[in-house]
mmCIF file of C-alpha atoms and ligand atoms in Angstrom:
data_model
loop_
_atom_site.group_PDB
_atom_site.id
_atom_site.type_symbol
_atom_site.label_atom_id
_atom_site.label_comp_id
_atom_site.label_asym_id
_atom_site.label_seq_id
_atom_site.Cartn_x
_atom_site.Cartn_y
_atom_site.Cartn_z
ATOM 1 C CA MET A 1 26.492 -0.076 17.506
ATOM 2 C CA LYS A 2 25.034 -1.371 14.482
ATOM 3 C CA SER A 3 25.700 0.865 11.747
ATOM 4 C CA HIS A 4 22.421 0.104 10.033
ATOM 5 C CA LYS A 5 19.728 2.439 11.833
ATOM 6 C CA LEU A 6 16.201 0.534 11.639
ATOM 7 C CA LEU A 7 13.787 1.651 8.815
ATOM 8 C CA MET A 8 10.306 1.944 10.675
ATOM 9 C CA ILE A 9 8.612 4.749 7.853
ATOM 10 C CA PRO A 10 5.529 3.713 5.492
ATOM 11 C CA GLY A 11 8.327 2.297 3.078
ATOM 12 C CA PRO A 12 10.399 2.001 2.181
ATOM 13 C CA ILE A 13 10.687 -0.821 4.922
ATOM 14 C CA GLU A 14 13.615 -2.973 6.182
ATOM 15 C CA PHE A 15 14.210 -5.623 3.591
ATOM 16 C CA ASP A 16 14.987 -9.461 4.458
ATOM 17 C CA PRO A 17 18.683 -10.512 3.972
ATOM 18 C CA ALA A 18 17.809 -12.988 1.675
ATOM 19 C CA VAL A 19 15.391 -10.574 -0.485
ATOM 20 C CA LEU A 20 18.577 -8.383 -0.835
ATOM 21 C CA ALA A 21 20.943 -10.896 -1.674
ATOM 22 C CA ALA A 22 18.793 -12.170 -4.350
ATOM 23 C CA MET A 23 19.906 -8.191 -6.023
ATOM 24 C CA SER A 24 23.385 -8.853 -5.971
ATOM 25 C CA VAL A 25 24.111 -11.727 -8.304
ATOM 26 C CA PRO A 26 25.120 -10.964 -11.800
ATOM 27 C CA THR A 27 22.656 -9.598 -14.277
ATOM 28 C CA SER A 28 21.388 -12.367 -16.467
ATOM 29 C CA SER A 29 19.738 -11.742 -20.201
ATOM 30 C CA HIS A 30 16.127 -11.178 -19.593
ATOM 31 C CA THR A 31 15.563 -13.915 -22.406
ATOM 32 C CA ASP A 32 17.427 -16.560 -19.143
ATOM 33 C CA ALA A 33 15.305 -19.728 -19.297
ATOM 34 C CA ALA A 34 16.347 -19.561 -15.551
ATOM 35 C CA PHE A 35 14.909 -15.219 -15.301
ATOM 36 C CA ILE A 36 11.471 -16.610 -17.396
ATOM 37 C CA GLN A 37 11.257 -19.236 -14.686
ATOM 38 C CA THR A 38 11.896 -16.934 -11.741
ATOM 39 C CA PHE A 39 9.326 -14.200 -13.573
ATOM 40 C CA GLY A 40 6.346 -16.474 -14.073
ATOM 41 C CA GLU A 41 6.603 -17.999 -10.472
ATOM 42 C CA ALA A 42 6.672 -13.951 -8.887
ATOM 43 C CA LEU A 43 3.303 -13.914 -11.165
ATOM 44 C CA GLU A 44 1.851 -16.819 -9.929
ATOM 45 C CA LYS A 45 2.805 -15.872 -6.165
ATOM 46 C CA MET A 46 1.318 -12.258 -7.067
ATOM 47 C CA ARG A 47 -2.216 -13.849 -7.248
ATOM 48 C CA GLN A 48 -2.043 -15.971 -4.175
ATOM 49 C CA VAL A 49 -1.183 -12.730 -2.505
ATOM 50 C CA PHE A 50 -3.931 -10.593 -4.422
ATOM 51 C CA GLN A 51 -6.157 -13.270 -3.663
ATOM 52 C CA SER A 52 -6.735 -13.578 -7.453
ATOM 53 C CA SER A 53 -7.013 -16.654 -9.256
ATOM 54 C CA GLN A 54 -8.953 -14.674 -12.130
ATOM 55 C CA GLY A 55 -7.647 -11.062 -12.366
ATOM 56 C CA GLN A 56 -4.895 -10.610 -14.874
ATOM 57 C CA PRO A 57 -0.876 -9.823 -12.841
ATOM 58 C CA PHE A 58 1.453 -7.452 -13.750
ATOM 59 C CA VAL A 59 4.831 -6.006 -12.678
ATOM 60 C CA VAL A 60 7.027 -3.176 -14.320
ATOM 61 C CA ALA A 61 9.352 -1.383 -13.421
ATOM 62 C CA ALA A 62 8.314 1.768 -12.044
ATOM 63 C CA SER A 63 7.154 3.039 -8.252
ATOM 64 C CA GLY A 64 3.981 2.993 -7.064
ATOM 65 C CA THR A 65 2.515 6.157 -8.222
ATOM 66 C CA PHE A 66 3.051 5.212 -11.864
ATOM 67 C CA ALA A 67 0.716 2.343 -11.002
ATOM 68 C CA MET A 68 -1.764 5.047 -9.966
ATOM 69 C CA ASP A 69 -0.910 6.824 -12.967
ATOM 70 C CA VAL A 70 -1.971 3.960 -15.449
ATOM 71 C CA ALA A 71 -4.747 2.370 -13.785
ATOM 72 C CA ALA A 72 -6.418 5.852 -14.633
ATOM 73 C CA ALA A 73 -4.643 5.911 -18.533
ATOM 74 C CA ASN A 74 -6.114 2.398 -18.838
ATOM 75 C CA LEU A 75 -10.081 2.924 -17.737
ATOM 76 C CA ILE A 76 -10.621 6.437 -18.147
ATOM 77 C CA GLU A 77 -11.074 8.469 -21.337
ATOM 78 C CA ALA A 78 -12.074 12.096 -21.590
ATOM 79 C CA GLY A 79 -15.574 12.943 -20.412
ATOM 80 C CA ASP A 80 -15.994 9.702 -18.085
ATOM 81 C CA ARG A 81 -17.044 10.568 -14.367
ATOM 82 C CA VAL A 82 -15.383 8.668 -11.593
ATOM 83 C CA LEU A 83 -16.537 8.854 -7.890
ATOM 84 C CA LEU A 84 -12.947 9.622 -5.783
ATOM 85 C CA LEU A 85 -12.937 8.583 -2.069
ATOM 86 C CA ASN A 86 -10.604 11.444 -0.089
ATOM 87 C CA ILE A 87 -8.922 10.146 3.003
ATOM 88 C CA GLY A 88 -5.562 11.957 2.480
ATOM 89 C CA TYR A 89 -2.310 12.663 0.833
ATOM 90 C CA PHE A 90 -2.378 9.547 -2.109
ATOM 91 C CA SER A 91 -6.149 10.158 -2.651
ATOM 92 C CA GLU A 92 -5.487 13.510 -3.902
ATOM 93 C CA ARG A 93 -2.741 12.284 -6.036
ATOM 94 C CA PHE A 94 -5.322 9.967 -7.194
ATOM 95 C CA GLY A 95 -7.365 13.139 -8.335
ATOM 96 C CA GLU A 96 -4.830 14.793 -9.959
ATOM 97 C CA ILE A 97 -4.325 12.131 -11.725
ATOM 98 C CA LEU A 98 -7.306 11.503 -13.356
ATOM 99 C CA GLU A 99 -7.859 14.861 -14.529
ATOM 100 C CA ARG A 100 -4.897 14.462 -16.335
ATOM 101 C CA TYR A 101 -6.839 12.177 -18.568
ATOM 102 C CA GLY A 102 -9.773 13.883 -18.843
ATOM 103 C CA ALA A 103 -11.981 12.518 -16.195
ATOM 104 C CA LYS A 104 -15.036 14.633 -14.611
ATOM 105 C CA VAL A 105 -13.871 13.562 -11.130
ATOM 106 C CA THR A 106 -16.878 14.060 -7.885
ATOM 107 C CA GLN A 107 -14.765 13.675 -4.345
ATOM 108 C CA ILE A 108 -16.077 12.911 -1.094
ATOM 109 C CA LYS A 109 -13.810 14.006 1.391
ATOM 110 C CA ALA A 110 -13.868 12.680 4.876
ATOM 111 C CA ALA A 111 -12.300 14.679 7.878
ATOM 112 C CA ILE A 112 -9.161 14.215 9.081
ATOM 113 C CA GLY A 113 -9.031 10.881 10.452
ATOM 114 C CA ALA A 114 -12.088 9.444 9.431
ATOM 115 C CA ARG A 115 -13.528 7.768 6.078
ATOM 116 C CA PRO A 116 -16.051 7.974 4.021
ATOM 117 C CA ASP A 117 -19.429 7.354 5.092
ATOM 118 C CA PRO A 118 -20.674 4.287 3.151
ATOM 119 C CA GLN A 119 -24.202 5.638 2.786
ATOM 120 C CA LEU A 120 -23.110 9.381 1.248
ATOM 121 C CA VAL A 121 -21.056 6.865 -1.392
ATOM 122 C CA GLU A 122 -24.175 5.017 -2.251
ATOM 123 C CA ASP A 123 -26.257 8.468 -2.459
ATOM 124 C CA GLU A 124 -23.973 9.698 -4.926
ATOM 125 C CA LEU A 125 -23.671 6.564 -7.071
ATOM 126 C CA LYS A 126 -27.385 5.949 -7.211
ATOM 127 C CA LYS A 127 -27.181 9.056 -8.941
ATOM 128 C CA GLY A 128 -25.662 6.787 -11.837
ATOM 129 C CA GLY A 129 -23.137 8.222 -14.714
ATOM 130 C CA TYR A 130 -20.004 7.043 -12.520
ATOM 131 C CA LYS A 131 -17.422 4.740 -14.806
ATOM 132 C CA ALA A 132 -15.577 3.749 -11.824
ATOM 133 C CA ILE A 133 -14.472 4.509 -8.222
ATOM 134 C CA PHE A 134 -11.085 5.113 -7.039
ATOM 135 C CA PHE A 135 -9.973 5.169 -3.328
ATOM 136 C CA SER A 136 -7.092 4.092 -1.289
ATOM 137 C CA HIS A 137 -6.939 0.657 0.797
ATOM 138 C CA VAL A 138 -4.415 2.654 3.586
ATOM 139 C CA ASP A 139 -4.129 6.106 3.240
ATOM 140 C CA THR A 140 -0.167 6.690 4.372
ATOM 141 C CA SER A 141 -0.498 9.915 5.644
ATOM 142 C CA THR A 142 -3.448 9.750 8.181
ATOM 143 C CA GLY A 143 -3.077 5.917 8.672
ATOM 144 C CA VAL A 144 -6.771 5.382 7.941
ATOM 145 C CA LEU A 145 -8.082 2.294 6.090
ATOM 146 C CA ASN A 146 -11.317 2.413 4.055
ATOM 147 C CA ASP A 147 -14.072 -0.248 4.005
ATOM 148 C CA VAL A 148 -12.820 -2.612 0.935
ATOM 149 C CA PRO A 149 -15.659 -4.604 0.843
ATOM 150 C CA THR A 150 -18.721 -2.591 1.621
ATOM 151 C CA LEU A 151 -16.988 0.062 -1.457
ATOM 152 C CA ALA A 152 -16.593 -2.502 -3.929
ATOM 153 C CA GLN A 153 -20.083 -3.938 -3.279
ATOM 154 C CA LEU A 154 -21.326 -0.829 -3.704
ATOM 155 C CA ALA A 155 -19.569 0.450 -6.891
ATOM 156 C CA HIS A 156 -20.798 -3.134 -8.714
ATOM 157 C CA ARG A 157 -24.255 -2.546 -7.377
ATOM 158 C CA TYR A 158 -24.450 1.076 -9.612
ATOM 159 C CA GLY A 159 -22.244 -0.843 -12.704
ATOM 160 C CA ALA A 160 -18.951 0.754 -11.638
ATOM 161 C CA LEU A 161 -15.478 -0.611 -11.859
ATOM 162 C CA CYS A 162 -13.687 -0.424 -8.147
ATOM 163 C CA VAL A 163 -10.326 0.936 -8.192
ATOM 164 C CA VAL A 164 -8.189 0.127 -5.083
ATOM 165 C CA ASP A 165 -4.668 2.532 -4.411
ATOM 166 C CA GLY A 166 -3.133 -1.058 -2.041
ATOM 167 C CA VAL A 167 -0.044 0.929 -1.798
ATOM 168 C CA CYS A 168 0.185 0.435 1.697
ATOM 169 C CA SER A 169 -1.467 -2.469 2.247
ATOM 170 C CA ILE A 170 -1.032 -4.970 0.623
ATOM 171 C CA ALA A 171 0.728 -8.631 1.644
ATOM 172 C CA ALA A 172 -0.232 -6.731 5.272
ATOM 173 C CA GLU A 173 -4.260 -5.965 5.104
ATOM 174 C CA GLU A 174 -6.587 -8.204 4.156
ATOM 175 C CA LEU A 175 -7.824 -8.176 0.738
ATOM 176 C CA ARG A 176 -9.554 -10.910 -1.085
ATOM 177 C CA MET A 177 -9.662 -9.191 -4.699
ATOM 178 C CA ASP A 178 -11.748 -11.901 -6.485
ATOM 179 C CA GLU A 179 -14.016 -12.648 -3.285
ATOM 180 C CA TRP A 180 -14.839 -8.703 -3.183
ATOM 181 C CA GLY A 181 -15.272 -8.184 -6.803
ATOM 182 C CA VAL A 182 -11.846 -5.464 -6.651
ATOM 183 C CA ASP A 183 -11.278 -4.120 -10.328
ATOM 184 C CA VAL A 184 -8.082 -3.334 -10.072
ATOM 185 C CA ALA A 185 -5.462 -3.317 -7.031
ATOM 186 C CA LEU A 186 -1.987 -2.287 -7.289
ATOM 187 C CA THR A 187 0.829 -1.580 -4.977
ATOM 188 C CA ALA A 188 4.735 -1.159 -4.989
ATOM 189 C CA SER A 189 7.631 -3.333 -4.146
ATOM 190 C CA GLN A 190 8.841 -1.300 -1.295
ATOM 191 C CA LYS A 191 5.989 -1.193 0.770
ATOM 192 C CA ALA A 192 4.320 -4.869 2.711
ATOM 193 C CA ILE A 193 6.060 -6.401 -0.172
ATOM 194 C CA GLY A 194 9.348 -6.303 1.085
ATOM 195 C CA VAL A 195 11.785 -5.559 -1.998
ATOM 196 C CA PRO A 196 13.503 -2.024 -2.539
ATOM 197 C CA PRO A 197 11.875 0.400 -4.426
ATOM 198 C CA GLY A 198 11.357 0.023 -8.294
ATOM 199 C CA LEU A 199 8.566 -2.223 -9.285
ATOM 200 C CA ALA A 200 5.099 -1.153 -9.609
ATOM 201 C CA LEU A 201 2.704 -4.456 -9.162
ATOM 202 C CA TRP A 202 -1.101 -4.695 -9.949
ATOM 203 C CA MET A 203 -3.652 -7.157 -10.898
ATOM 204 C CA VAL A 204 -6.640 -5.988 -13.267
ATOM 205 C CA SER A 205 -9.841 -7.980 -13.550
ATOM 206 C CA GLN A 206 -11.210 -9.468 -16.556
ATOM 207 C CA ARG A 207 -13.712 -6.929 -16.912
ATOM 208 C CA ALA A 208 -11.598 -3.645 -16.341
ATOM 209 C CA LEU A 209 -9.164 -5.344 -19.148
ATOM 210 C CA GLU A 210 -12.482 -5.388 -20.968
ATOM 211 C CA VAL A 211 -13.328 -1.576 -20.209
ATOM 212 C CA CYS A 212 -9.717 -1.156 -21.862
ATOM 213 C CA ARG A 213 -10.129 -3.093 -24.462
ATOM 214 C CA THR A 214 -13.047 -1.565 -25.584
ATOM 215 C CA ARG A 215 -11.847 1.531 -25.755
ATOM 216 C CA LYS A 216 -12.560 4.498 -28.293
ATOM 217 C CA THR A 217 -9.557 5.854 -27.900
ATOM 218 C CA PRO A 218 -6.231 5.026 -27.225
ATOM 219 C CA VAL A 219 -4.559 5.019 -23.962
ATOM 220 C CA ALA A 220 -2.126 8.247 -23.591
ATOM 221 C CA ASN A 221 0.387 6.369 -22.215
ATOM 222 C CA TYR A 222 2.747 4.613 -24.328
ATOM 223 C CA TYR A 223 4.753 2.770 -21.643
ATOM 224 C CA GLY A 224 2.036 2.174 -19.440
ATOM 225 C CA ASP A 225 -0.074 0.569 -21.946
ATOM 226 C CA TRP A 226 -1.809 -2.450 -20.167
ATOM 227 C CA LEU A 227 -2.344 -4.183 -23.230
ATOM 228 C CA LYS A 228 1.158 -3.774 -24.783
ATOM 229 C CA TRP A 229 2.055 -5.817 -21.505
ATOM 230 C CA LEU A 230 -0.694 -8.086 -21.086
ATOM 231 C CA PRO A 231 1.395 -10.208 -23.525
ATOM 232 C CA VAL A 232 4.526 -10.384 -21.383
ATOM 233 C CA MET A 233 2.920 -11.224 -18.727
ATOM 234 C CA GLN A 234 1.167 -13.723 -19.952
ATOM 235 C CA ALA A 235 4.260 -15.335 -21.335
ATOM 236 C CA HIS A 236 5.729 -15.532 -18.588
ATOM 237 C CA GLU A 237 3.580 -17.083 -16.624
ATOM 238 C CA ALA A 238 3.494 -20.027 -19.424
ATOM 239 C CA ARG A 239 6.917 -19.807 -19.110
ATOM 240 C CA GLN A 240 8.233 -18.198 -22.536
ATOM 241 C CA PHE A 241 9.766 -15.327 -23.585
ATOM 242 C CA ASP A 242 8.193 -12.088 -25.138
ATOM 243 C CA TYR A 243 9.667 -8.479 -24.985
ATOM 244 C CA PHE A 244 8.202 -5.301 -24.330
ATOM 245 C CA ALA A 245 10.845 -3.443 -22.441
ATOM 246 C CA THR A 246 13.149 -4.383 -20.298
ATOM 247 C CA PRO A 247 11.858 -5.894 -17.041
ATOM 248 C CA ALA A 248 14.353 -4.993 -13.891
ATOM 249 C CA ILE A 249 15.630 -7.860 -13.894
ATOM 250 C CA ASN A 250 17.549 -8.069 -10.390
ATOM 251 C CA LEU A 251 14.382 -6.523 -8.679
ATOM 252 C CA ILE A 252 12.090 -9.324 -10.232
ATOM 253 C CA ARG A 253 14.505 -12.209 -8.638
ATOM 254 C CA ALA A 254 14.153 -10.501 -5.202
ATOM 255 C CA LEU A 255 10.349 -10.567 -5.327
ATOM 256 C CA ASN A 256 10.173 -13.545 -5.913
ATOM 257 C CA VAL A 257 12.330 -14.359 -2.994
ATOM 258 C CA SER A 258 10.335 -11.992 -1.566
ATOM 259 C CA LEU A 259 7.117 -13.149 -2.343
ATOM 260 C CA SER A 260 7.775 -17.111 -1.735
ATOM 261 C CA GLN A 261 8.639 -15.777 2.125
ATOM 262 C CA ILE A 262 4.877 -14.302 2.208
ATOM 263 C CA VAL A 263 3.582 -17.531 0.600
ATOM 264 C CA ALA A 264 5.309 -19.442 3.144
ATOM 265 C CA GLU A 265 4.356 -17.314 6.187
ATOM 266 C CA GLY A 266 0.781 -17.621 4.976
ATOM 267 C CA ILE A 267 -1.448 -14.867 3.721
ATOM 268 C CA GLU A 268 -3.475 -15.400 6.663
ATOM 269 C CA ASN A 269 -1.108 -15.631 9.077
ATOM 270 C CA ARG A 270 0.054 -12.403 7.941
ATOM 271 C CA TYR A 271 -3.121 -10.686 8.077
ATOM 272 C CA ALA A 272 -3.128 -11.719 12.126
ATOM 273 C CA ARG A 273 0.628 -10.587 12.639
ATOM 274 C CA HIS A 274 -0.150 -7.577 11.039
ATOM 275 C CA ARG A 275 -2.722 -7.064 13.255
ATOM 276 C CA ARG A 276 -0.972 -8.448 16.014
ATOM 277 C CA MET A 277 2.198 -5.412 15.743
ATOM 278 C CA SER A 278 -0.539 -2.617 15.014
ATOM 279 C CA HIS A 279 -2.277 -3.664 18.322
ATOM 280 C CA ALA A 280 0.907 -3.726 20.491
ATOM 281 C CA PHE A 281 2.198 -0.553 19.129
ATOM 282 C CA LYS A 282 -1.634 1.167 19.702
ATOM 283 C CA ALA A 283 -1.454 0.561 22.862
ATOM 284 C CA ALA A 284 2.428 1.789 23.531
ATOM 285 C CA MET A 285 0.907 4.831 22.723
ATOM 286 C CA ASN A 286 -2.281 4.846 24.079
ATOM 287 C CA ALA A 287 -0.192 4.091 27.399
ATOM 288 C CA LEU A 288 2.168 7.536 26.238
ATOM 289 C CA GLU A 289 -1.405 9.466 26.113
ATOM 290 C CA LEU A 290 -0.582 10.481 22.794
ATOM 291 C CA ASP A 291 -3.665 10.726 20.227
ATOM 292 C CA GLN A 292 -3.859 9.363 17.360
ATOM 293 C CA ILE A 293 -5.006 10.884 13.743
ATOM 294 C CA PRO A 294 -7.617 8.530 12.891
ATOM 295 C CA VAL A 295 -10.706 8.554 14.834
ATOM 296 C CA SER A 296 -10.855 5.338 16.208
ATOM 297 C CA GLU A 297 -8.778 2.261 16.531
ATOM 298 C CA GLU A 298 -11.376 0.432 14.100
ATOM 299 C CA ILE A 299 -10.931 2.445 11.381
ATOM 300 C CA ALA A 300 -7.361 2.514 11.668
ATOM 301 C CA ALA A 301 -4.624 0.834 9.765
ATOM 302 C CA HIS A 302 -2.375 -1.847 10.531
ATOM 303 C CA THR A 303 0.923 -1.054 8.314
ATOM 304 C CA LEU A 304 1.789 2.057 10.343
ATOM 305 C CA THR A 305 0.497 4.649 13.166
ATOM 306 C CA ALA A 306 0.237 8.365 13.033
ATOM 307 C CA VAL A 307 0.653 9.928 16.598
ATOM 308 C CA ARG A 308 0.018 13.383 17.818
ATOM 309 C CA TYR A 309 3.163 14.827 19.108
ATOM 310 C CA PRO A 310 2.159 15.984 23.065
ATOM 311 C CA LYS A 311 1.707 19.335 23.909
ATOM 312 C CA GLY A 312 5.398 21.457 23.653
ATOM 313 C CA ILE A 313 7.309 18.542 21.222
ATOM 314 C CA GLN A 314 8.303 19.441 17.781
ATOM 315 C CA ALA A 315 8.653 17.193 14.573
ATOM 316 C CA SER A 316 12.331 19.166 14.510
ATOM 317 C CA GLU A 317 13.726 17.908 17.536
ATOM 318 C CA PHE A 318 11.927 14.619 17.967
ATOM 319 C CA LEU A 319 12.825 13.231 14.769
ATOM 320 C CA PRO A 320 16.486 13.635 14.805
ATOM 321 C CA ARG A 321 16.560 11.905 18.790
ATOM 322 C CA VAL A 322 14.426 8.915 17.666
ATOM 323 C CA ALA A 323 17.256 8.497 15.221
ATOM 324 C CA GLN A 324 20.146 8.885 17.382
ATOM 325 C CA GLU A 325 18.521 5.880 19.002
ATOM 326 C CA GLY A 326 18.829 4.126 16.395
ATOM 327 C CA VAL A 327 15.832 4.146 14.700
ATOM 328 C CA ILE A 328 14.403 6.182 11.572
ATOM 329 C CA ILE A 329 10.891 7.080 11.392
ATOM 330 C CA SER A 330 8.984 9.849 9.441
ATOM 331 C CA GLY A 331 7.345 12.991 10.141
ATOM 332 C CA GLY A 332 3.546 13.623 9.190
ATOM 333 C CA LEU A 333 2.444 13.857 5.452
ATOM 334 C CA LEU A 334 -0.854 15.755 5.291
ATOM 335 C CA PRO A 335 -0.515 19.089 4.827
ATOM 336 C CA PRO A 336 -2.817 20.981 7.310
ATOM 337 C CA ILE A 337 -1.289 19.075 9.598
ATOM 338 C CA LYS A 338 1.966 18.012 8.710
ATOM 339 C CA GLN A 339 3.953 19.781 11.878
ATOM 340 C CA GLU A 340 1.447 17.727 14.572
ATOM 341 C CA TYR A 341 2.589 14.239 14.090
ATOM 342 C CA PHE A 342 4.241 11.498 12.896
ATOM 343 C CA ARG A 343 4.099 8.107 11.223
ATOM 344 C CA VAL A 344 5.816 4.757 11.774
ATOM 345 C CA GLY A 345 5.586 1.833 9.696
ATOM 346 C CA HIS A 346 5.088 -1.674 10.842
ATOM 347 C CA MET A 347 4.779 -3.583 8.403
ATOM 348 C CA GLY A 348 7.006 -6.945 6.178
ATOM 349 C CA ASN A 349 9.414 -8.662 7.937
ATOM 350 C CA ILE A 350 9.544 -6.743 10.950
ATOM 351 C CA SER A 351 10.340 -9.107 14.025
ATOM 352 C CA PHE A 352 8.646 -8.007 17.573
ATOM 353 C CA GLY A 353 12.392 -6.984 18.678
ATOM 354 C CA ASP A 354 12.060 -4.738 16.086
ATOM 355 C CA LEU A 355 8.656 -3.101 17.071
ATOM 356 C CA ILE A 356 9.390 -2.946 20.879
ATOM 357 C CA GLY A 357 13.311 -1.439 19.929
ATOM 358 C CA THR A 358 11.167 1.009 18.005
ATOM 359 C CA ILE A 359 8.935 1.903 21.278
ATOM 360 C CA SER A 360 12.054 2.422 23.346
ATOM 361 C CA ALA A 361 13.477 4.756 21.483
ATOM 362 C CA ILE A 362 10.414 7.062 21.091
ATOM 363 C CA GLU A 363 10.440 6.425 25.179
ATOM 364 C CA ARG A 364 13.767 8.122 25.551
ATOM 365 C CA ALA A 365 13.553 10.605 23.217
ATOM 366 C CA LEU A 366 10.185 11.648 24.698
ATOM 367 C CA ALA A 367 11.969 11.914 28.341
ATOM 368 C CA GLY A 368 15.369 13.286 26.712
ATOM 369 C CA LEU A 369 12.664 16.475 25.345
ATOM 370 C CA GLY A 370 11.342 16.720 28.866
ATOM 371 C CA TYR A 371 7.537 14.801 28.445
ATOM 372 C CA ARG A 372 6.610 13.386 31.833
ATOM 373 C CA PHE A 373 5.376 9.484 31.516
ATOM 374 C CA ALA A 374 6.840 6.060 33.595
ATOM 375 C CA ILE A 375 9.665 5.396 31.645
ATOM 376 C CA GLY A 376 9.478 1.637 30.280
ATOM 377 C CA SER A 377 5.206 2.190 30.502
ATOM 378 C CA ALA A 378 4.431 2.021 26.677
ATOM 379 C CA VAL A 379 7.344 -0.797 26.306
ATOM 380 C CA ALA A 380 4.839 -2.326 29.208
ATOM 381 C CA ALA A 381 2.166 -1.750 27.025
ATOM 382 C CA ALA A 382 3.156 -3.183 23.919
ATOM 383 C CA GLN A 383 4.244 -6.365 25.884
ATOM 384 C CA ARG A 384 1.121 -7.063 27.292
ATOM 385 C CA ALA A 385 -0.409 -7.042 24.009
ATOM 386 C CA LEU A 386 1.475 -9.160 22.198
ATOM 387 C CA GLN A 387 1.384 -11.383 25.188
ATOM 388 C CA GLU A 388 -2.388 -11.530 25.228
ATOM 389 C CA ALA A 389 -2.732 -12.033 21.506
ATOM 390 C CA ALA A 390 -0.465 -14.789 21.241
HETATM 391 C C1 PLP B 401 3.776 5.087 -0.973
HETATM 392 C C2 PLP B 401 2.192 5.050 -1.807
HETATM 393 C C3 PLP B 401 2.271 5.769 -2.918
HETATM 394 C C4 PLP B 401 2.829 6.178 -3.526
HETATM 395 O O1 PLP B 401 3.707 5.188 -4.307
HETATM 396 P P1 PLP B 401 5.814 5.578 -5.042
HETATM 397 O O2 PLP B 401 6.034 4.005 -5.119
HETATM 398 O O3 PLP B 401 6.045 6.403 -3.823
HETATM 399 O O4 PLP B 401 4.859 6.038 -6.140
HETATM 400 C C5 PLP B 401 1.054 5.620 -3.425
HETATM 401 N N1 PLP B 401 -0.120 5.459 -2.599
HETATM 402 C C6 PLP B 401 -0.243 4.972 -1.458
HETATM 403 C C7 PLP B 401 -1.250 5.080 -0.785
HETATM 404 C C8 PLP B 401 1.075 5.102 -0.803
HETATM 405 O O5 PLP B 401 1.366 4.719 0.436
#
C-alpha cells in the first residue's frame, strides 16, 4: 500500500510533485535576480487565472482569512454600510471581520443549501447607501455556488463595490474578473491554486484601489495595508526589486510552477475539467441515493461535494473507514448540521483515477457499515458520467 493517503478535502488538496519539488531547493536572497523574475512571472500569470488585465495582483505570506481581513481593512471605514450575502460558514466569518473594522453590516441569509435570490439583493441595494457587497463565490461549508456575474452587475448598478471570497473557487470555477466587474477577488494557495498553505492571493480593481487611496482614515492593519504592498507588486512585475516584508520565497517558486501548469492546461479547459469531475462525483452520490446539501445541482459548486449520511451512519465511524481505505475526506462544517454530512474536495490536478478511487473507498466504507446498495453502482455512475462528457 502507498504510505501517502489521497487528500480529497476542500483544501489543502493534493499537490503536484513538480510544485513540491520547487519548494525544496535552497532559499535564495529575496533580492536575487532569478527570484525577482519568478515573482514577476507569477504575478503576470495571476492575471490570466483571475481573467484580469486591469486589476492589481497581490501575493503575501498568509492564509486566505488574511486576504479576507485586509479586503475589509482596506475598503471599510467605521460607519460604512455593507451588504453581506450569507450562504454559510465563511460568509459568517466575513461578517465578523467587517464588524471588526466598524462596518454596519446588513445580511441577506440564504436557507441552508440555497443561495440568495437576486431580487432580494436588488431590493436591499435599492435602498441606497451601500459601499460594497461581500459574498463567497463557493461556500466551503455547504458546497453552494453563488452567481457572481449577476451579483456583480447588481452591485455596480447601485454604486457598490463587489468583493468576492474565491478561496474555494479561483482557478477551478469560472471567474471573469474584468468582464464581470468584480472589484476584489481573493484566494489562498492551498485550494484550487495547488500550492501548499502559506500564500494569500488577491486581485484588486483600479476602482477599489482608488477607494483605498482616498480613505479619510489610515488602514488599521499594518502588514495588510494594500498601499504598502502595491509598490512591491508593481516592482516585481517590472522585474525590479522592492521590499516591504520578506516574501515566502520557496512558496512563490512553487506558485509560479503551479500557475504555469494552470495556464498550460488553459483556464477554460480547467473549468470544464472541474465541471466534469464534479458531475461524475455527484452522479456517484446520486446512484447511492445520498442527498446533497445544495438544494439543486444548478447551484452546486464544482470544487467540492457536500453529501448527507444515510440514516444510521455516523461521521465518527464513516470517516475513519474511508481513511483506512486510503482516502482522507472531510466531515461537516456548518454548525447546525455539522454531524449530518461529509465533504469531498475534487479540485486541482487530481486525476479521474483519484476520483474513482475516492468513490470506491466511500462505497467500501458504506458497505462495511451495513448500508445496502449494489456495490460498484456509484463507480459505474461516475464512469458513465465521465464517458458521456468525453
Ligand atoms: C478555506 C476558505 C477560507 C479560509 O482560508 P484559510 O486559508 O483557511 O484562512 C475562506 N473562505 C473560503 C470560501 C474557504 O474555502
